[in-house]
Phi, psi and omega in degrees: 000177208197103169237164184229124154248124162271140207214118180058218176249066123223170196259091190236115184238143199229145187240136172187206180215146171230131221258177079243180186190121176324141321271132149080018183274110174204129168231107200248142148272061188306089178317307186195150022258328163285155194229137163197171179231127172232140201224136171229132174217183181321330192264294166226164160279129153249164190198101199242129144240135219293154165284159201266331152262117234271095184135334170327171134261133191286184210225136186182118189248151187227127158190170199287185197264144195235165193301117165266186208262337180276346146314289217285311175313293206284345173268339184277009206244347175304303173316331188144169177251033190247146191288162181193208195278029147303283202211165173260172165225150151213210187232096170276071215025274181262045213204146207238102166266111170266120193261149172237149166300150172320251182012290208280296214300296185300322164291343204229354147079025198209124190281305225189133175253149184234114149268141189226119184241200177250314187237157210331128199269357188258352171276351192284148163206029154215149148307021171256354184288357190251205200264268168232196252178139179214110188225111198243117167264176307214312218241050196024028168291132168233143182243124191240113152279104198249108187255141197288292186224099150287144210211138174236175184054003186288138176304148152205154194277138186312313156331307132023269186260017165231141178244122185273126191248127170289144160305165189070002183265129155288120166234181208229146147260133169257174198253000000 
């Protein structure tokens, strides 16, 4: 994945990979330009980041998991892209807008999801078919998820989604 957050009048873009898995299973790999993992699951949360110098110590918060709005996005997308008690859909040429109801938009801090493809967007019908994710939250800050190589159906071992903290790590309980 290839995410871009505007953040103010600047641009802060970050490259990696992100894992999920139905319900509330989620893992991102941030590459560059820091490289860290924060891996979640029903229960709990990590958040690791590597030493910066190689004998050092990496860094690593544990605390239980709370829903995050790109969780909460991707379990609402389980039923489908049709509208339902979530969210509307509607169509802008090539761009799929999912609108969220008050209720959600106040739990999940997040107005409107856009999948953006090159071709008609009323033919699609899994998500790797589109380009990238436009996730405009409450307080209009946007984030664009540009996907490189999506994969649906992929397996993954429960482990997975628990993070083996390497030795030499300071670890942190969160709040």
């Amino acid at each position: 994945w290839n995410i871009m957050a505007n953040i103010g009048t600047f641009t802060k873009k970050s490259f990696g990979k992100i894992d999920y898995r139905y319900p509330s299973h989620i893992r991102f790999e941030k590459i560059s330009p820091d490289s860290s993992t924060f891996v979640s699951n029903p229960e709990k949360s990590w958040y690791y980041v590597p030493p910066f110098v190689k004998g050092e110590k990496g860094e690593v918060t544990i605390q239980e998991s709370n829903k995050l709005v790109l969780t909460k996005f991707l379990d609402a997308l389980k039923n489908g892209l049709e509208n339902n008690k979530l969210f509307t859909h509607k169509y802008n040429k090539n761009e799929l807008i999912l609108t969220f109801t008050k209720a959600i938009q106040k739990d999940m801090n997040l107005k409107q999801a856009v999948l953006v493809t090159e071709s008609d967007p009323k033919k699609i019908k899994k998500l790797k078919e589109f380009e990238r994710l436009v996730l405009t939250y409450n307080d209009g800050r946007k984030v664009n998820l540009k996907f490189v190589d999506l994969k649906e159906d992929v397996s993954f071992p429960q482990k997975h989604f628990v993070f083996d903290i390497p030795s030499n790590t300071k670890v942190s309980e969160g709040k």
